N, CA and C of each residue as an Amber inpcrd file, in Angstrom:
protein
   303
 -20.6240000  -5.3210000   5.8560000 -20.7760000  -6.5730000   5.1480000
 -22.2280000  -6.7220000   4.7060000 -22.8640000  -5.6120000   4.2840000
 -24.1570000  -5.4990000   3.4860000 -24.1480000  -6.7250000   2.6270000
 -25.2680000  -7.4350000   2.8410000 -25.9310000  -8.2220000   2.0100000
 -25.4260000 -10.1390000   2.2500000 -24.8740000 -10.0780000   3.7120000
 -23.9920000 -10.8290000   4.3310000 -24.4660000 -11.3530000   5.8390000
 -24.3520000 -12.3080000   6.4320000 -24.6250000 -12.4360000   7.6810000
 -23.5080000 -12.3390000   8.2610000 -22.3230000 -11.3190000   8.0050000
 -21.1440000 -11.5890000   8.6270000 -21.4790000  -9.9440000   9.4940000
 -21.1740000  -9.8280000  10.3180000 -21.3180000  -8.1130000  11.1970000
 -19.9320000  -7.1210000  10.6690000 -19.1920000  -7.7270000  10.3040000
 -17.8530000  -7.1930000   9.5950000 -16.9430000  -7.9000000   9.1450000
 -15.9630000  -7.7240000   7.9860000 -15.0160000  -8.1640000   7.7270000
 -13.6170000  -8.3330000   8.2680000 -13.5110000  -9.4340000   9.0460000
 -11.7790000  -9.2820000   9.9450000 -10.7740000  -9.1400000   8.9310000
 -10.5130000  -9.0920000   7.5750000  -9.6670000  -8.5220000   7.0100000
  -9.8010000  -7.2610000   6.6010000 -10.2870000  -6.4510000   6.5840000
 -10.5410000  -5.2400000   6.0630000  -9.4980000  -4.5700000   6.6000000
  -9.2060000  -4.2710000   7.8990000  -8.2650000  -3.5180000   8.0350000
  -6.5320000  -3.6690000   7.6430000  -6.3590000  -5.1170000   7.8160000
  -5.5570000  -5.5840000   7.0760000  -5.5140000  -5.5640000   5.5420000
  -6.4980000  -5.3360000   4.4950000  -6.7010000  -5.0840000   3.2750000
  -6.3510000  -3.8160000   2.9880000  -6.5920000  -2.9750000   3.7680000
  -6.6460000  -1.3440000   4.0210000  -5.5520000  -1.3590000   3.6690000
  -4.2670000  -1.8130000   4.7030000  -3.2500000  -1.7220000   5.1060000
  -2.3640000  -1.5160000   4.2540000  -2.8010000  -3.1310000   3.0740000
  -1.5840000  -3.5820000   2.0040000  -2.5400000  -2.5180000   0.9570000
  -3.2150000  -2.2830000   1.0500000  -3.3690000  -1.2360000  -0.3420000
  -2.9890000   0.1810000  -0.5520000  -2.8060000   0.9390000   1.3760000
  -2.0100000   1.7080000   1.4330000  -1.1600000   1.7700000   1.0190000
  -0.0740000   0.6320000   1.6680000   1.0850000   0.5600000   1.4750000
   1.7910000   0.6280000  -0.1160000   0.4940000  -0.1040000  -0.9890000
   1.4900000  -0.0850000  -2.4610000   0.9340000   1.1790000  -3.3030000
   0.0560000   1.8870000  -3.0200000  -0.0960000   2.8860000  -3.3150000
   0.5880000   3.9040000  -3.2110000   1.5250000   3.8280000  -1.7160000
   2.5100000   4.2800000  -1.3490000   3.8320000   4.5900000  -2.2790000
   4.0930000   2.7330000  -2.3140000   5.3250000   2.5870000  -3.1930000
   5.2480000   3.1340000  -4.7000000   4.0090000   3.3200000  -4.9800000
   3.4360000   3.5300000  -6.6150000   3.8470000   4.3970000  -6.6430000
   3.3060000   5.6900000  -5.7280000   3.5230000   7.2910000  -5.9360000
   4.7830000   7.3190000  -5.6320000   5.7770000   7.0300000  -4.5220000
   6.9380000   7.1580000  -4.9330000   7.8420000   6.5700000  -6.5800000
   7.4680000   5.7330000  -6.9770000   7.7580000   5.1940000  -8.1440000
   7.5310000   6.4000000  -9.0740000   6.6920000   6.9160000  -9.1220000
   5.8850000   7.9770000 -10.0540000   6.5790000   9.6810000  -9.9180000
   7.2620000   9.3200000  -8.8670000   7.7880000  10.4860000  -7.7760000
   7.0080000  11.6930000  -7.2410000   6.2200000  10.8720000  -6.8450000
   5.1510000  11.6260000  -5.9710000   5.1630000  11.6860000  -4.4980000
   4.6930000  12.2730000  -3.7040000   4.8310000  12.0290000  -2.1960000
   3.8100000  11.4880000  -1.6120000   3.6750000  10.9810000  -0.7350000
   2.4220000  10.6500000   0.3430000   2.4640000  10.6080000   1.5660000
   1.4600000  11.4420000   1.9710000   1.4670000  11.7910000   3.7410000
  -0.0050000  11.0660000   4.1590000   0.3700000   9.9150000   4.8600000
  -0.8100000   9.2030000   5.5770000  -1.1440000  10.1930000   7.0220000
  -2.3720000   9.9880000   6.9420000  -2.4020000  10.2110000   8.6850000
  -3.8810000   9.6430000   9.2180000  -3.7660000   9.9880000  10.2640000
  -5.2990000   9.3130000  11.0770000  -5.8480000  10.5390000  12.2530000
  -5.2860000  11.8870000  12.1920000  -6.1080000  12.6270000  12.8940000
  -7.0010000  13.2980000  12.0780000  -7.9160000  12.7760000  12.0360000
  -9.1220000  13.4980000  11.1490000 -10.4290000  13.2660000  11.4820000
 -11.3680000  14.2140000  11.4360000 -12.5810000  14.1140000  11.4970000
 -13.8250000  12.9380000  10.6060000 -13.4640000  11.7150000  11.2700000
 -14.1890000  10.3700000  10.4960000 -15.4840000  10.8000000  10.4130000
 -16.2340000  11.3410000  11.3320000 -17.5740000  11.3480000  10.9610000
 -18.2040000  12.8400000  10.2200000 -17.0850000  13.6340000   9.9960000
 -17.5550000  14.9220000   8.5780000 -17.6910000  14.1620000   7.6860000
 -16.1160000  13.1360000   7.3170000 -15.4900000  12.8860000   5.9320000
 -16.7250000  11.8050000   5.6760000 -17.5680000  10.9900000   6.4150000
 -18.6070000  10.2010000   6.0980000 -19.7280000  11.0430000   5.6510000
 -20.0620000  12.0050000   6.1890000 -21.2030000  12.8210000   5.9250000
 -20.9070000  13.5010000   4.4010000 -19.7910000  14.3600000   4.6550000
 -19.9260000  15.2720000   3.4350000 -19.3110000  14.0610000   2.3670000
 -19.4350000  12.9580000   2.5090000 -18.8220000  11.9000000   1.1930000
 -19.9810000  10.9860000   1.1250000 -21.2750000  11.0310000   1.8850000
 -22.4020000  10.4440000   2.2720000 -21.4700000   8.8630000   1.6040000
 -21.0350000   8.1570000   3.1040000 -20.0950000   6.9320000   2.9670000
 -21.3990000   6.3310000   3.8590000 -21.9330000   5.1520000   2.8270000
 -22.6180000   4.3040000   3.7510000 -22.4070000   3.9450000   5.0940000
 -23.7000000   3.3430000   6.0730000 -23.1820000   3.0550000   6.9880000
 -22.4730000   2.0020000   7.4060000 -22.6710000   0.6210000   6.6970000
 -22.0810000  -0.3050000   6.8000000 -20.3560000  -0.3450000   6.1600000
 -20.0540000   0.8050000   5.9670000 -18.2360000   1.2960000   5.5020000
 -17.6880000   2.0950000   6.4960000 -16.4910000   1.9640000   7.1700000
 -15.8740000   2.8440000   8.0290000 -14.9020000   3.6570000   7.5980000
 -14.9330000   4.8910000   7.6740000 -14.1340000   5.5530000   7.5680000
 -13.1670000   5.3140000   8.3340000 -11.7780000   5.1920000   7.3180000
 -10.4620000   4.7900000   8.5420000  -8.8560000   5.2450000   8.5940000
  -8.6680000   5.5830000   7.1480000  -7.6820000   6.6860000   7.3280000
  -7.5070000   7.6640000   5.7940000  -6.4720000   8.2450000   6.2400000
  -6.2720000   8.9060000   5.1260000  -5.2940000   9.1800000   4.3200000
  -5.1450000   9.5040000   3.1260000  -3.9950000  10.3290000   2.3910000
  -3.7470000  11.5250000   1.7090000  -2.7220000  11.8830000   1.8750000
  -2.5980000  13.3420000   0.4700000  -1.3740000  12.7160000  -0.4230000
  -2.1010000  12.5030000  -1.4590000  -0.8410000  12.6450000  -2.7290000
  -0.7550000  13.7790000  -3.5710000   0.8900000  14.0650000  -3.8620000
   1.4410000  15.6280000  -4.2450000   2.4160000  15.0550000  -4.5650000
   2.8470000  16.3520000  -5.1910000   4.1420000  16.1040000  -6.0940000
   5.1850000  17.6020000  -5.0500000   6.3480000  16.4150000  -4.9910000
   7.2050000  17.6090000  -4.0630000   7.8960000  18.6830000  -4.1380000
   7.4060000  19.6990000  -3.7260000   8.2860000  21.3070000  -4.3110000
   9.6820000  21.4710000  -4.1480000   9.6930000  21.7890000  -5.0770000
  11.3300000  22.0850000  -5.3460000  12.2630000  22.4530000  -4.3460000
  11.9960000  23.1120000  -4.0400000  12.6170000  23.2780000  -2.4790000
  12.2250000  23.1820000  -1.0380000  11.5480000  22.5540000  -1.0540000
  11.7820000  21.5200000  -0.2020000  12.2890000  20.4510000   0.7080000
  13.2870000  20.3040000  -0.0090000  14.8160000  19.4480000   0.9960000
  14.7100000  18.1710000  -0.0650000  15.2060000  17.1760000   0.6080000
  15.3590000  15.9000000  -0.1890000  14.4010000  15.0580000  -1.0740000
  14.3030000  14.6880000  -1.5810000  13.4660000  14.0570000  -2.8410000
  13.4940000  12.9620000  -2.8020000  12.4940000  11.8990000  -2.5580000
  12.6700000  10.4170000  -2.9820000  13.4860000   9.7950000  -4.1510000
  14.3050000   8.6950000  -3.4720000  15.0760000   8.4050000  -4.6550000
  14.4790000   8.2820000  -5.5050000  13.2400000   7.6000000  -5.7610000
  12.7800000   7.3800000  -7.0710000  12.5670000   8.3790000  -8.0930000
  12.9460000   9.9620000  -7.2810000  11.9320000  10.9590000  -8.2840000
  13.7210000  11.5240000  -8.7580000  14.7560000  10.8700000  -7.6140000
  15.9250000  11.5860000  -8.4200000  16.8430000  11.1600000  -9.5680000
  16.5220000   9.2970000 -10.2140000  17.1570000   9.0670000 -11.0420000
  16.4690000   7.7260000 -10.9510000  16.8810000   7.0060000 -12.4130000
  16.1100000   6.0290000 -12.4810000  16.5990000   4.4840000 -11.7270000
  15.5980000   3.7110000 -11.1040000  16.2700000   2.5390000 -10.1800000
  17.5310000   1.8600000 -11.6010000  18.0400000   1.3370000 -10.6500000
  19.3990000   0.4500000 -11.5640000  19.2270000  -0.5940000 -11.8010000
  19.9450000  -0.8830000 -12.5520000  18.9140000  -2.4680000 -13.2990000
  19.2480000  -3.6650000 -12.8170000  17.9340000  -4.4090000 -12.7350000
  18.5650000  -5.5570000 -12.0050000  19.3740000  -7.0240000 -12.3750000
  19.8840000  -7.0410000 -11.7040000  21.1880000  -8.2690000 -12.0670000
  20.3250000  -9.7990000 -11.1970000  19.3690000 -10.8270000 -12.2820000
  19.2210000 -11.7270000 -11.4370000  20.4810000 -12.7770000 -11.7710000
  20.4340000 -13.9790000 -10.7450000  21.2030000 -15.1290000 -10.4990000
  20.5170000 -16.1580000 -11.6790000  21.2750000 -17.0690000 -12.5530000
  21.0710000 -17.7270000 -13.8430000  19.9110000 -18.7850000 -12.6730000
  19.1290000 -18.7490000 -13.2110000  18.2860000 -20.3430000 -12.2530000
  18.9130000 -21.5700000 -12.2630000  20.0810000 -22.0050000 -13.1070000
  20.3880000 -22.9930000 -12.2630000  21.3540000 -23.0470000 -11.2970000
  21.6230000 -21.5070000 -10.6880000  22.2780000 -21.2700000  -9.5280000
  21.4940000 -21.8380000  -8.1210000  19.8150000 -21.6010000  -8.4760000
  19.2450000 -21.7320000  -7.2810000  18.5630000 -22.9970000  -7.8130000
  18.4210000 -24.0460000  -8.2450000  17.9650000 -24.9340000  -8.2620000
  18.9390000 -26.3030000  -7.6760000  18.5030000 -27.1770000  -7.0900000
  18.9900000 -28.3450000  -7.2080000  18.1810000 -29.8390000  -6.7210000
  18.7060000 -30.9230000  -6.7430000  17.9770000 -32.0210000  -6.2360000
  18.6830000 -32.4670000  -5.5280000  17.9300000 -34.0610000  -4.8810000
  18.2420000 -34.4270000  -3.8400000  19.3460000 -35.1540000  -3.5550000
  19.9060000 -35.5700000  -4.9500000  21.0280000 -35.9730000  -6.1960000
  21.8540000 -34.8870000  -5.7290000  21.5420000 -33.5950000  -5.4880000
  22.7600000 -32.6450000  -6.0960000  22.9350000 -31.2350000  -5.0840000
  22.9050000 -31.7490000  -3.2590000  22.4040000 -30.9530000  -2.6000000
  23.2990000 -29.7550000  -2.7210000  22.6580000 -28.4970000  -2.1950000
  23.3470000 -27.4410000  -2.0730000  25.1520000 -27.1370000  -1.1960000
  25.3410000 -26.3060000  -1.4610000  26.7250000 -26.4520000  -0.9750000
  27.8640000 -26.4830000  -1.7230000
């Protein structure tokens, strides 16, 4: 938290988290794969990436595209999602006049 009187950010790891995660969903969308992990050497990947000190190194990813043989394929990479069917809005609307039910 350079330039801050805070010693760290209590969301950060939680920020981490959700940006993993849709990065995740992206590359599958894209039909790509992603392998997270956390056994890794944090203090090489800081050095040889000269990662300030006030930033923690905290996990990681590989994105790839999946070989053909390989076994199963994310749905997304095997056909396109199906389209979606929403409910007319004044299915889900009502008042206090007109309760649900």
């Amino acid at each position: 938290m350079e330039g801050t009187d805070w010693e760290f950010s209590e969301f950060a790891h939680y920020d981490l988290g959700q940006a993993v995660a849709h990065m995740t969903f992206q590359a599958g969308a894209l039909g790509l794969s992603v392998r997270q992990f956390r056994a890794f050497d944090q203090a090489a990947v800081a050095a040889d990436f000269t990662v300030p000190g006030h930033w923690e190194v905290t996990s990681m990813s590989a994105i790839g595209r999946v070989p053909a043989d390989s076994g199963p394929r994310p749905p997304s990479a095997l056909s396109p999602a199906p389209a979606r069917v929403r409910r007319p809005v004044d299915d889900l609307l009502w008042t206090a006049a007109d309760p649900p039910g």
